Short mmCIF file of C-alpha atoms in Angstrom, two decimals:
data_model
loop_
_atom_site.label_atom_id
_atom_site.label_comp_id
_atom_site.label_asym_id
_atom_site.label_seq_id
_atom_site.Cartn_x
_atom_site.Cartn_y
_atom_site.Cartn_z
CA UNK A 1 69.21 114.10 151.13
CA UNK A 2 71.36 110.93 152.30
CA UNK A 3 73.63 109.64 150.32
CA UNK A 4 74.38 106.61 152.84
CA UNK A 5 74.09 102.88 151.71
CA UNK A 6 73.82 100.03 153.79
CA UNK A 7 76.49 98.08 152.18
CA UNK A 8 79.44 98.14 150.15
CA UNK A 9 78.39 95.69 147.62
CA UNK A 10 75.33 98.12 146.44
CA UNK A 11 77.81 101.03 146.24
CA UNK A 12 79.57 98.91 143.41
CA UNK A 13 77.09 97.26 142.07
CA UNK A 14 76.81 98.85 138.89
CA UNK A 15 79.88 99.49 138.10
CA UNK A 16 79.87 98.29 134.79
CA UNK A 17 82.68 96.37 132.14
CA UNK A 18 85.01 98.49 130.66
CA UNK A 19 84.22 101.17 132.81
CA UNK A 20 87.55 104.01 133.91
CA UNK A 21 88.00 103.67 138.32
CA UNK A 22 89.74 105.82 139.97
CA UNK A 23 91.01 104.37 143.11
CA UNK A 24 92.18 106.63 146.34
CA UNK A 25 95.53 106.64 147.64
CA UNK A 26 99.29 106.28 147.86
CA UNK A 27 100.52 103.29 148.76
CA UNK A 28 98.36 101.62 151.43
CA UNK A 29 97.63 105.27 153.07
CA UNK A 30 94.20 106.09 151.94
CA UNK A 31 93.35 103.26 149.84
CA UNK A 32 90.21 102.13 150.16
CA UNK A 33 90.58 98.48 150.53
CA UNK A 34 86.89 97.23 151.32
CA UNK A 35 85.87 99.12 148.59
CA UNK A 36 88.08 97.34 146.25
CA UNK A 37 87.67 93.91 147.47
CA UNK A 38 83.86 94.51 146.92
CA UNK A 39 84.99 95.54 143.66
CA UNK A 40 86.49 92.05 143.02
CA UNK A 41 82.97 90.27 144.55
CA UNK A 42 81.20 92.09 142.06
CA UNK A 43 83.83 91.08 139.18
CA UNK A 44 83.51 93.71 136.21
CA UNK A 45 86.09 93.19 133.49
CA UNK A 46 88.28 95.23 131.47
CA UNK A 47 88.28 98.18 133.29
CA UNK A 48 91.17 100.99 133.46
CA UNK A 49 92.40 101.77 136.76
CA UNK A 50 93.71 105.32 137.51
CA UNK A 51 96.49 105.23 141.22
CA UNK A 52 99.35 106.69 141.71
CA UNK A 53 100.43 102.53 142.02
CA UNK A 54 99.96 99.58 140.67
CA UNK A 55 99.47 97.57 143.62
CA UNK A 56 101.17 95.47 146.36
CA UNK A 57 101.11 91.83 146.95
CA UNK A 58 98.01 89.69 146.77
CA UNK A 59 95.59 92.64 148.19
CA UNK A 60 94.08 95.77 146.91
CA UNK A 61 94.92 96.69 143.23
CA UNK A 62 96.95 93.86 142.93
CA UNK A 63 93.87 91.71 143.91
CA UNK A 64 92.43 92.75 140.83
CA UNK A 65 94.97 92.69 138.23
CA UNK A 66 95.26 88.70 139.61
CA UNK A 67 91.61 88.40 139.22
CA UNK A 68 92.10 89.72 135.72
CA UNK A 69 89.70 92.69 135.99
CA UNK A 70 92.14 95.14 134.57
CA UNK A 71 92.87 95.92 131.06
CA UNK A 72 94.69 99.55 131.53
CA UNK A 73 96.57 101.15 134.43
CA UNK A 74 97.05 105.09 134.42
CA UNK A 75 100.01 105.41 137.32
CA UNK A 76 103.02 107.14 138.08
CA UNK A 77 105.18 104.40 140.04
CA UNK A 78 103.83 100.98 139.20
CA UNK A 79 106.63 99.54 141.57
CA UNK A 80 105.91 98.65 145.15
CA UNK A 81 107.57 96.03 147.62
CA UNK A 82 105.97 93.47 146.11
CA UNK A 83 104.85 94.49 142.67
CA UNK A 84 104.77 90.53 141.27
CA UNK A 85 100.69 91.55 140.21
CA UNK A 86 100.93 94.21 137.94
CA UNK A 87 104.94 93.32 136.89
CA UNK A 88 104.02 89.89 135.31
CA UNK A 89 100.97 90.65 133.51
CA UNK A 90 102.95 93.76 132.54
CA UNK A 91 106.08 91.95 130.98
CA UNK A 92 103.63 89.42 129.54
CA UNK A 93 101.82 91.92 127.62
CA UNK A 94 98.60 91.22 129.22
CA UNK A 95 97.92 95.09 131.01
CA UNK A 96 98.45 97.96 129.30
CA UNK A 97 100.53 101.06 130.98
CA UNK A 98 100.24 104.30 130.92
CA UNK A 99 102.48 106.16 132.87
CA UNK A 100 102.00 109.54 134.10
CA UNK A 101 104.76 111.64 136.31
CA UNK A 102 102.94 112.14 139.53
CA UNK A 103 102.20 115.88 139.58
CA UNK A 104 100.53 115.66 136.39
CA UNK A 105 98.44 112.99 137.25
CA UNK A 106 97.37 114.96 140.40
CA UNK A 107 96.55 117.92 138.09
CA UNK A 108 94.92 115.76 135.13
CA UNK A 109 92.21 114.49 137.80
CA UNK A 110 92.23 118.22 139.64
CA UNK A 111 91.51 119.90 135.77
CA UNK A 112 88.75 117.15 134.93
CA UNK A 113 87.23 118.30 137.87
CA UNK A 114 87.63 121.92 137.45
CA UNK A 115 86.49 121.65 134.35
CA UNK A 116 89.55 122.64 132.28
CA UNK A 117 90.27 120.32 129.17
CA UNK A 118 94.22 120.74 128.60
CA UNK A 119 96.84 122.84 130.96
CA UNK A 120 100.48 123.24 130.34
CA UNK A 121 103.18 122.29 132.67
CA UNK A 122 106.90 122.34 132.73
CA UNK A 123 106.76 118.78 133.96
CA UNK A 124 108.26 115.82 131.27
CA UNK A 125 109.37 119.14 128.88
CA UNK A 126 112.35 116.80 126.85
CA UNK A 127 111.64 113.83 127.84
CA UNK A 128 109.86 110.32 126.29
CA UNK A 129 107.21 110.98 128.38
CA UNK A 130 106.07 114.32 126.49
CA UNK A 131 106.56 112.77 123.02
CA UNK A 132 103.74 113.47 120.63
CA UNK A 133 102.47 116.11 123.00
CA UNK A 134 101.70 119.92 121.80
CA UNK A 135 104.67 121.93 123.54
CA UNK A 136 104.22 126.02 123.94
CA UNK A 137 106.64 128.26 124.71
CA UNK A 138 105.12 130.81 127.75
CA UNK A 139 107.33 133.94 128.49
CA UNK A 140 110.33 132.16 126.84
CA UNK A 141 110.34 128.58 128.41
CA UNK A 142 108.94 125.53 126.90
CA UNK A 143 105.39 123.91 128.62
CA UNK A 144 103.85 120.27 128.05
CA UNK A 145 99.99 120.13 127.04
CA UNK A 146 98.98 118.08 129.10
CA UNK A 147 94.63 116.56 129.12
CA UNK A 148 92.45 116.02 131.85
CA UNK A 149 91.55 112.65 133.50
CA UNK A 150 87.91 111.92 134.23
CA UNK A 151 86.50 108.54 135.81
CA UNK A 152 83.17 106.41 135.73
CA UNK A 153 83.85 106.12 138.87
CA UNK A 154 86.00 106.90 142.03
CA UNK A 155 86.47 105.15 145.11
CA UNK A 156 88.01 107.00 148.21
CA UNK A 157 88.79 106.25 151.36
CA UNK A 158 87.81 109.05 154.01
CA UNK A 159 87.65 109.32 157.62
CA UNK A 160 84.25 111.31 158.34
CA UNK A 161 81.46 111.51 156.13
CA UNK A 162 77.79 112.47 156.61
CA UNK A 163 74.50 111.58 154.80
CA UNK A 164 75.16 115.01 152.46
CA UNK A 165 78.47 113.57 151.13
CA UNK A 166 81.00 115.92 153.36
CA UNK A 167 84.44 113.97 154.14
CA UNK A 168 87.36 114.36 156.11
CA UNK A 169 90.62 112.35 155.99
CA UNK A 170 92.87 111.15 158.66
CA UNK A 171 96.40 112.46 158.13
CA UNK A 172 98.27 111.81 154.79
CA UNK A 173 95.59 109.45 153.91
CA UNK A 174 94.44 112.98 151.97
CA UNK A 175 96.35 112.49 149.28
CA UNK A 176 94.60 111.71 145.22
CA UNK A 177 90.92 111.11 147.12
CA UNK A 178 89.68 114.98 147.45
CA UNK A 179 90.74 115.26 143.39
CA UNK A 180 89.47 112.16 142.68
CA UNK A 181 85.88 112.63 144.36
CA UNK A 182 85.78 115.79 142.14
CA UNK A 183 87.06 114.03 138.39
CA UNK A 184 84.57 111.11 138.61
CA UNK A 185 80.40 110.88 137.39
CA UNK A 186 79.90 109.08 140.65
CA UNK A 187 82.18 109.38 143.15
CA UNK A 188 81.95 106.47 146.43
CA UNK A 189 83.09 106.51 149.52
CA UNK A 190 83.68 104.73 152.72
CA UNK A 191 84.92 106.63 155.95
CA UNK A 192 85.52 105.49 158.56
CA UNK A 193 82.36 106.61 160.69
CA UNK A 194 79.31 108.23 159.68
CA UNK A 195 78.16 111.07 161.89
CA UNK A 196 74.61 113.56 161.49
CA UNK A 197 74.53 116.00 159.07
CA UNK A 198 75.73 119.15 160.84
CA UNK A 199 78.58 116.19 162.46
CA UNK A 200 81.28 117.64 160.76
CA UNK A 201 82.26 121.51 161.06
CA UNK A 202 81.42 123.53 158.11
CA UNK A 203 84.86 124.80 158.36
CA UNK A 204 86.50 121.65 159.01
CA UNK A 205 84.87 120.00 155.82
CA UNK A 206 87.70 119.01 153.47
CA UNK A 207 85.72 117.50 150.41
CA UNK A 208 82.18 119.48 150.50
CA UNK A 209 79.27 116.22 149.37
CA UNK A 210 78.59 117.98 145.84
CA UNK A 211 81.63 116.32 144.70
CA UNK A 212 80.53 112.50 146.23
CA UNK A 213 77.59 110.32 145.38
CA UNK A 214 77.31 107.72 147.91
CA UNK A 215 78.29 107.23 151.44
CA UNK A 216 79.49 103.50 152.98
CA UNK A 217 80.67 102.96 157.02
CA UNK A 218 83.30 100.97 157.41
CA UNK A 219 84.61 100.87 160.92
CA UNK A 220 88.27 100.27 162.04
CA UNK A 221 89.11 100.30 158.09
CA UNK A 222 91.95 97.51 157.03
CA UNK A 223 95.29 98.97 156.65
CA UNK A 224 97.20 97.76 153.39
CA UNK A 225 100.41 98.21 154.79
CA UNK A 226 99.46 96.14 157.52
CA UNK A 227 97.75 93.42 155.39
CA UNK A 228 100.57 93.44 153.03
CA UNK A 229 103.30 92.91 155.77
CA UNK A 230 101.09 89.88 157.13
CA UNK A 231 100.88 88.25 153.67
CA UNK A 232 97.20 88.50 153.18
CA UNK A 233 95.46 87.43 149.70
CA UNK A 234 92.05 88.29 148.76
CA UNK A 235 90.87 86.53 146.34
CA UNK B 1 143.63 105.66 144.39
CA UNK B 2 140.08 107.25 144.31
CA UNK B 3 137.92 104.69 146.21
CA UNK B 4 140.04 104.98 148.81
CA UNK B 5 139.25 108.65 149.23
CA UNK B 6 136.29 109.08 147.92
CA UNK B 7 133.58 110.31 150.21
CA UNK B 8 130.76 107.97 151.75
CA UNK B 9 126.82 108.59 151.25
CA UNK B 10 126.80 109.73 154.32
CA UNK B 11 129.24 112.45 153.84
CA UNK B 12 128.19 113.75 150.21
CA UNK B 13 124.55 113.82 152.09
CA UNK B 14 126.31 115.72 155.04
CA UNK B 15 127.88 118.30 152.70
CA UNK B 16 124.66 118.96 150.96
CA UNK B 17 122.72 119.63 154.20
CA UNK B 18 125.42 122.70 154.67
CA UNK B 19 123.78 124.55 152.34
CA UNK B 20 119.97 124.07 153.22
CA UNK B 21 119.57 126.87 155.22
CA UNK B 22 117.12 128.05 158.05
CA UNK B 23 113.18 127.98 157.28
CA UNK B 24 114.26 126.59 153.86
CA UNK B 25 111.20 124.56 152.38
CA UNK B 26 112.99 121.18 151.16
CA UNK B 27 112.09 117.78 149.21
CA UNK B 28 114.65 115.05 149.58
CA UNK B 29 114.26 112.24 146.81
CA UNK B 30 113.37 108.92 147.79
CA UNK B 31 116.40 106.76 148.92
CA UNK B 32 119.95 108.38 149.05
CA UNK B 33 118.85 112.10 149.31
CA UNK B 34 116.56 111.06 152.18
CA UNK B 35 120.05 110.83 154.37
CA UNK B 36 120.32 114.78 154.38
CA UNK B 37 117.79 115.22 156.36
CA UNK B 38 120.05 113.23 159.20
CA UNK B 39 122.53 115.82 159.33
CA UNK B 40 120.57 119.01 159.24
CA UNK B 41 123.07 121.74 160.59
CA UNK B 42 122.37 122.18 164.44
CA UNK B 43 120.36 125.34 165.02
CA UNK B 44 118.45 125.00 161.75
CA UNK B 45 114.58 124.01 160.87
CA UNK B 46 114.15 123.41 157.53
CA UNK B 47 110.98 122.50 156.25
CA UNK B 48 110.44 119.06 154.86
CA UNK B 49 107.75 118.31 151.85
CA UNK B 50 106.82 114.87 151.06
CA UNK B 51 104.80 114.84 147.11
CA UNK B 52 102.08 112.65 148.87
CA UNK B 53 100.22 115.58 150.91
CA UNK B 54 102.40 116.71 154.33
CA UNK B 55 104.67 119.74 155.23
CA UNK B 56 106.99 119.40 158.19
CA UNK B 57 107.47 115.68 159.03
CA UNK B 58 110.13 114.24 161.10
CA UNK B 59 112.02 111.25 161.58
CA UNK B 60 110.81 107.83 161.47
CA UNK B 61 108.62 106.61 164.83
CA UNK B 62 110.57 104.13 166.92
CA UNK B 63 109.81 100.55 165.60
CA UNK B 64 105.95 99.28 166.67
CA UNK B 65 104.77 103.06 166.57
CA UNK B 66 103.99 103.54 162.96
CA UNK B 67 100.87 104.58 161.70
CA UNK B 68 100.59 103.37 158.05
CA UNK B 69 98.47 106.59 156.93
CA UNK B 70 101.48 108.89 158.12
CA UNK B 71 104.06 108.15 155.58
CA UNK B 72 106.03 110.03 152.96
CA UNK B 73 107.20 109.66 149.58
CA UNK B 74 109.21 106.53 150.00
CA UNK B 75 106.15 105.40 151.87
CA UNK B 76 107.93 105.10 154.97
CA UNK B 77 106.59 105.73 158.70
CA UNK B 78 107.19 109.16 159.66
CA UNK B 79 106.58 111.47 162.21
CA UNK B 80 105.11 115.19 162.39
CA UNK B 81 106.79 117.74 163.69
CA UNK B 82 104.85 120.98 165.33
CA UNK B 83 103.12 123.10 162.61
CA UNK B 84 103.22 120.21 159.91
CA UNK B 85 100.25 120.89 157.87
CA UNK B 86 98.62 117.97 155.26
CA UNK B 87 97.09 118.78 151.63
CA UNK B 88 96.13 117.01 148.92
CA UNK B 89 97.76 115.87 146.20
CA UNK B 90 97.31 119.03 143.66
CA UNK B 91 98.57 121.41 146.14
CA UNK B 92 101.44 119.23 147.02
CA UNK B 93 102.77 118.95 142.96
CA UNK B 94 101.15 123.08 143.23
CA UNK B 95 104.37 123.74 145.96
CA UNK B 96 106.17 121.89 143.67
CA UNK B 97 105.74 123.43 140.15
CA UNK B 98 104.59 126.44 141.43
CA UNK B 99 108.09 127.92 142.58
CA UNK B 100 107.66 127.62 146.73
CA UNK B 101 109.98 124.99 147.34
CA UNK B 102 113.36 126.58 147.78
CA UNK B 103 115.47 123.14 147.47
CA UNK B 104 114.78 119.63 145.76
CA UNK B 105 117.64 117.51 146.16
CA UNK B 106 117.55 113.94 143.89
CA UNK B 107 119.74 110.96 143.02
CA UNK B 108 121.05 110.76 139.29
CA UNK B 109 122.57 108.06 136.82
CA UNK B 110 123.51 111.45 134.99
CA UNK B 111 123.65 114.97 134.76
CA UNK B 112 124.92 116.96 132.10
CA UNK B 113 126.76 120.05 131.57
CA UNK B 114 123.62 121.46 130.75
CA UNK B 115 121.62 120.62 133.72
CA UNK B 116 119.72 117.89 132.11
CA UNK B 117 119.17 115.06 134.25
CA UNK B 118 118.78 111.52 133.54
CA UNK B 119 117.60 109.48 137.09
CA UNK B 120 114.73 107.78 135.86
CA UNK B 121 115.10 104.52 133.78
CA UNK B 122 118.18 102.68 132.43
CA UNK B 123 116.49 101.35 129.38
CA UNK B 124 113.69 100.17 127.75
CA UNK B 125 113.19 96.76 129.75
CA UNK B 126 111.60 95.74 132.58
CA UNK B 127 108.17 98.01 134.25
CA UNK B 128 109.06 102.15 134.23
CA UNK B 129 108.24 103.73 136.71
CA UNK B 130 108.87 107.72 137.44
CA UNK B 131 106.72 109.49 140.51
CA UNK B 132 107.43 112.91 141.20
CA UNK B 133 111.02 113.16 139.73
CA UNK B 134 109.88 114.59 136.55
CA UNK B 135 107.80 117.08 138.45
CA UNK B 136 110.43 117.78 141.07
CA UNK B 137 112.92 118.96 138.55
CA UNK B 138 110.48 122.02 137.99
CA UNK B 139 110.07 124.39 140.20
CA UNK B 140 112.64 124.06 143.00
CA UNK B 141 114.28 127.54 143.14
CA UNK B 142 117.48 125.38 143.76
CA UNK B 143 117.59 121.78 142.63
CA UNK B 144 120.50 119.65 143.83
CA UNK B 145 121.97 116.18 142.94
CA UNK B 146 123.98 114.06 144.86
CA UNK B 147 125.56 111.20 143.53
CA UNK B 148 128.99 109.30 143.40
CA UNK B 149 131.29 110.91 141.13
CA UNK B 150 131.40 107.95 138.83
CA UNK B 151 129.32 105.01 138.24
CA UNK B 152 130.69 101.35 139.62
CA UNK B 153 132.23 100.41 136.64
CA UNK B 154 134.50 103.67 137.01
CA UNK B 155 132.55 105.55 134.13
CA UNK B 156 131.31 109.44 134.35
CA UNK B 157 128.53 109.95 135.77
CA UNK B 158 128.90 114.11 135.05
CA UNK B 159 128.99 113.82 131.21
CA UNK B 160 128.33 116.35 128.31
CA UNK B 161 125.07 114.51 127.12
CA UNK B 162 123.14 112.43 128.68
CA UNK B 163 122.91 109.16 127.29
CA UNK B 164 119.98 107.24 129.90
CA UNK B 165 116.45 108.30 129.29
CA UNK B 166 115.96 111.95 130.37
CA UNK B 167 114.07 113.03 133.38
CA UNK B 168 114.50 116.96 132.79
CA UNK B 169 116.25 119.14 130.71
CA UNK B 170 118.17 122.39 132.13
CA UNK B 171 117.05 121.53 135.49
CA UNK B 172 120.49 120.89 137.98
CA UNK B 173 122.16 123.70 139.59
CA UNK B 174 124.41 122.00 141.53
CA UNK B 175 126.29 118.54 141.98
CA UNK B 176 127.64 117.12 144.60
CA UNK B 177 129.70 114.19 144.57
CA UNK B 178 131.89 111.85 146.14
CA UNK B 179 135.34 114.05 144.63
CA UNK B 180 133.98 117.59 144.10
CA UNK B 181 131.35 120.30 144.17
CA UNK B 182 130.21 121.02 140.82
CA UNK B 183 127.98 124.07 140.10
CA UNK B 184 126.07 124.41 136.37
CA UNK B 185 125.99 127.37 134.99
CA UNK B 186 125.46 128.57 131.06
CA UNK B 187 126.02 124.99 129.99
CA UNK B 188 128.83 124.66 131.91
CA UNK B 189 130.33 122.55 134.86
CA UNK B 190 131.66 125.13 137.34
CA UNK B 191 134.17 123.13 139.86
CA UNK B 192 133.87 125.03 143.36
CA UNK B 193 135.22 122.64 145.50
CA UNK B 194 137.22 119.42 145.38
CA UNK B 195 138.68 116.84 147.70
CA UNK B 196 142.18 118.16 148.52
CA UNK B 197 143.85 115.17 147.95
CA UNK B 198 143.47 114.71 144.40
CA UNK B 199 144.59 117.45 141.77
CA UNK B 200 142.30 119.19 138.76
CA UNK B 201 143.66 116.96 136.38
CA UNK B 202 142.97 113.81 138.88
CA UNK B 203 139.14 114.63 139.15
CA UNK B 204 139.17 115.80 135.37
CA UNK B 205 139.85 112.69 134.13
CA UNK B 206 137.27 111.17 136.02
CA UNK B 207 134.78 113.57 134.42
CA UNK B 208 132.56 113.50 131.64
CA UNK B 209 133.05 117.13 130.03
CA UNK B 210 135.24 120.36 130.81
CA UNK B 211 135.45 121.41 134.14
CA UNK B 212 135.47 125.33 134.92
CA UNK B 213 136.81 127.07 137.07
CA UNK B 214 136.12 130.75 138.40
CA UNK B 215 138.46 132.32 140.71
CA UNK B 216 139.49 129.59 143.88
CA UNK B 217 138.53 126.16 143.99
CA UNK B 218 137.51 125.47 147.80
CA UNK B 219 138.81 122.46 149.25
CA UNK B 220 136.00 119.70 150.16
CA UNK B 221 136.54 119.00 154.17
CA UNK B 222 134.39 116.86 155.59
CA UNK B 223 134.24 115.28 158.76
CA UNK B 224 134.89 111.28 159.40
CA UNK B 225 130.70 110.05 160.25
#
């Protein structure tokens, strides 16, 4: 088995138009920045992005919404330091929103992957974000039905990774990429360094390779934050 | 009369941290609440949770040493303190929902008599945007606003409906302010302590609905920061 590739343009080659991407991260810890910017070489339209953002600057997510790739975003906080991208296509009625309090997101992706179809949750009980919903009442208080999220794809950002698909993540770069890896058909990630199978601890595994398709190194990985604060554009 | 005595950020966050107690497990909201952490009673180790994935972060590194995948909700540099632990982000919203966290404490444009909460949006322009608030109000065994008493144009912000876009309903168990320490109980505000220069009827009229009392109303005495 190896699930490595060479480069990151033939892990998103096919990623088709109109296809549903999950993308790793909060903020710029964990995102998986080469990954997306191959994304924009490759240029699909229409697609719907699933973060917990919307993107920052001229970089990342925002690099995509300005290179008009995405019709949809499913996020909790689409505000950022410098959420121009996503806020002007936004008020000019060219992206579509749909917004999603954080915890459910996280447990919309975690169900898809578990396999569970609808869950209830306390969370947005009374408030426009539950409207239309099926409410239930369980031992007396009133639950949210809430669905799962599933993905085309998902790209993570991870710090280990072998040729089976086992990750690890560098500290609270963790975050939406273990869920995501397990909500999408094909799942891709880059980390950071790729060491031999039997490289990574059995017990120290975080995301086992069952839930992750392909495997791209990408040394000394770009930090957004970092990118961001210098005024970097990809484009 | 009331600006002049009403209490500072700092000091409504200061009065707050009194009641966190030892080993409590605690998320502060993004922005204001965040101060509490700065005046954690000596001699006490709370817990902190940030939503995106650690347990038991510090303050922030000194200017130069940040490392941009060790940040927390307001996706700030932090620091780890010993026996921080990381986790993804359906076992963070899991400590959340779940009942484990023993305080949340959030900002609010409103809270009502009920407990419903309204910190989320103003209106219906410009990008929403809600995070974890919505989660946060579910789950905390305690969960704890801080706020000025009023808003700047002098109107309540403790009011018998809310009247901004709700974030939870039947959620707030306590409220403190920049006058007063207002508990909610059975649809009720419960006044438990107020600044002891202005009188019930002072801090009444600056409030939205009936204020209760139950046995002695505390005097609010905190020190100049």
């Amino acid at each position: 088995m190896d699930k490595t590739l060479a480069t990151l343009a033939e892990t998103v080659a096919d990623i088709p138009d109109g296809a549903t991407v999950m993308i790793g991260g909060f903020g710029g810890s964990g995102a998986p920045v080469e990954l997306i910017h191959a994304l924009i070489d490759a240029g699909p339209k229409d697609l719907t992005v699933i973060n917990n953002n919307a993107g920052t600057g001229r970089i990342g997510i925002a690099a995509m919404i300005d290179a008009g790739m995405v019709r949809k975003m499913i996020c909790s906080f689409p505000k950022s330091s410098d959420p121009r991208a996503f806020t002007e296509r936004y008020l000019a009625g060219e992206i579509e929103l749909e917004l999603v309090p954080q915890g459910t997101l996280a447990e919309r992706i975690r169900a898809a992957g578990a396999g569970i179809p609808a869950f209830y949750t306390p969370t947005s009980y009374g408030t426009e974000l539950a409207e239309g919903k099926p409410v239930h009442e369980f031992d007396g208080r009133p639950y949210v039905q809430e669905r799962w999220l599933k993905a085309d794809y998902a790209l993570v950002k991870a710090e280990l990774g072998d040729a089976m698909g086992n990750l690890t993540y560098r500290l609270a770069a963790r975050n939406f990429n273990p869920i995501m890896c397990m909500a999408a058909t094909t799942t891709i990630a880059q980390v950071s360094k790729i060491v031999p199978v039997g490289g990574i601890d059995a017990e120290q595994v975080i995301t086992p390779g069952i839930f992750v398709n392909r495997v791209v190194e990408v040394p000394n990985p770009q930090q957004e934050e970092l990118l961001i604060r210098s005024g970097a554009t990809y484009a | 009369m009331m600006d002049d005595i009403k209490l500072s950020n700092d000091q409504i966050a200061w009065r707050a941290a009194q009641d966190i107690e030892d080993g409590a497990y605690v998320n502060l909201g993004i922005g204001f609440p965040e101060k509490v952490a700065q005046f954690t009673v000596e001699g006490r180790e709370p817990v902190f949770h940030s939503e995106n994935g650690v347990l038991g972060f510090g303050p922030a590194p000194k200017p130069g040493e940040e490392d941009w995948d060790l940040i927390n909700a307001g996706k700030k540099a932090v620091t780890l303190k010993p026996g921080a632990a990381f986790f993804h982000h359906a076992d963070s919203f899991s400590m959340v929902r779940g009942g484990h966290l023993d305080v949340a404490i959030l900002g609010a444009l409103q809270v009502a008599q009920t407990g419903d909460l309204a910190n989320w949006r103003v209106g219906n322009k410009g990008v929403p945007a809600v995070g974890g608030a919505m989660d946060l109000v579910h789950g905390a065994k305690r969960v704890a606003v801080i706020t000025d008493h009023v808003t700047k144009n002098g109107d309540p912000k403790l009011v018998e409906t809310c009247t901004f876009p709700l974030t939870g309903v039947q959620c707030v168990t306590r409220v403190y302010t920049s006058l007063a320490v207002v508990d909610i109980e059975d649809g009720h505000f419960v006044l438990r302590e107020k600044l002891p220069q202005i009188s019930f009827d002072e801090l009444q009229a600056v409030t939205g609905a009936a204020l209760k009392t139950q046995g002695e109303v505390g005097d609010l005495v905190v020190p100049e920061l």
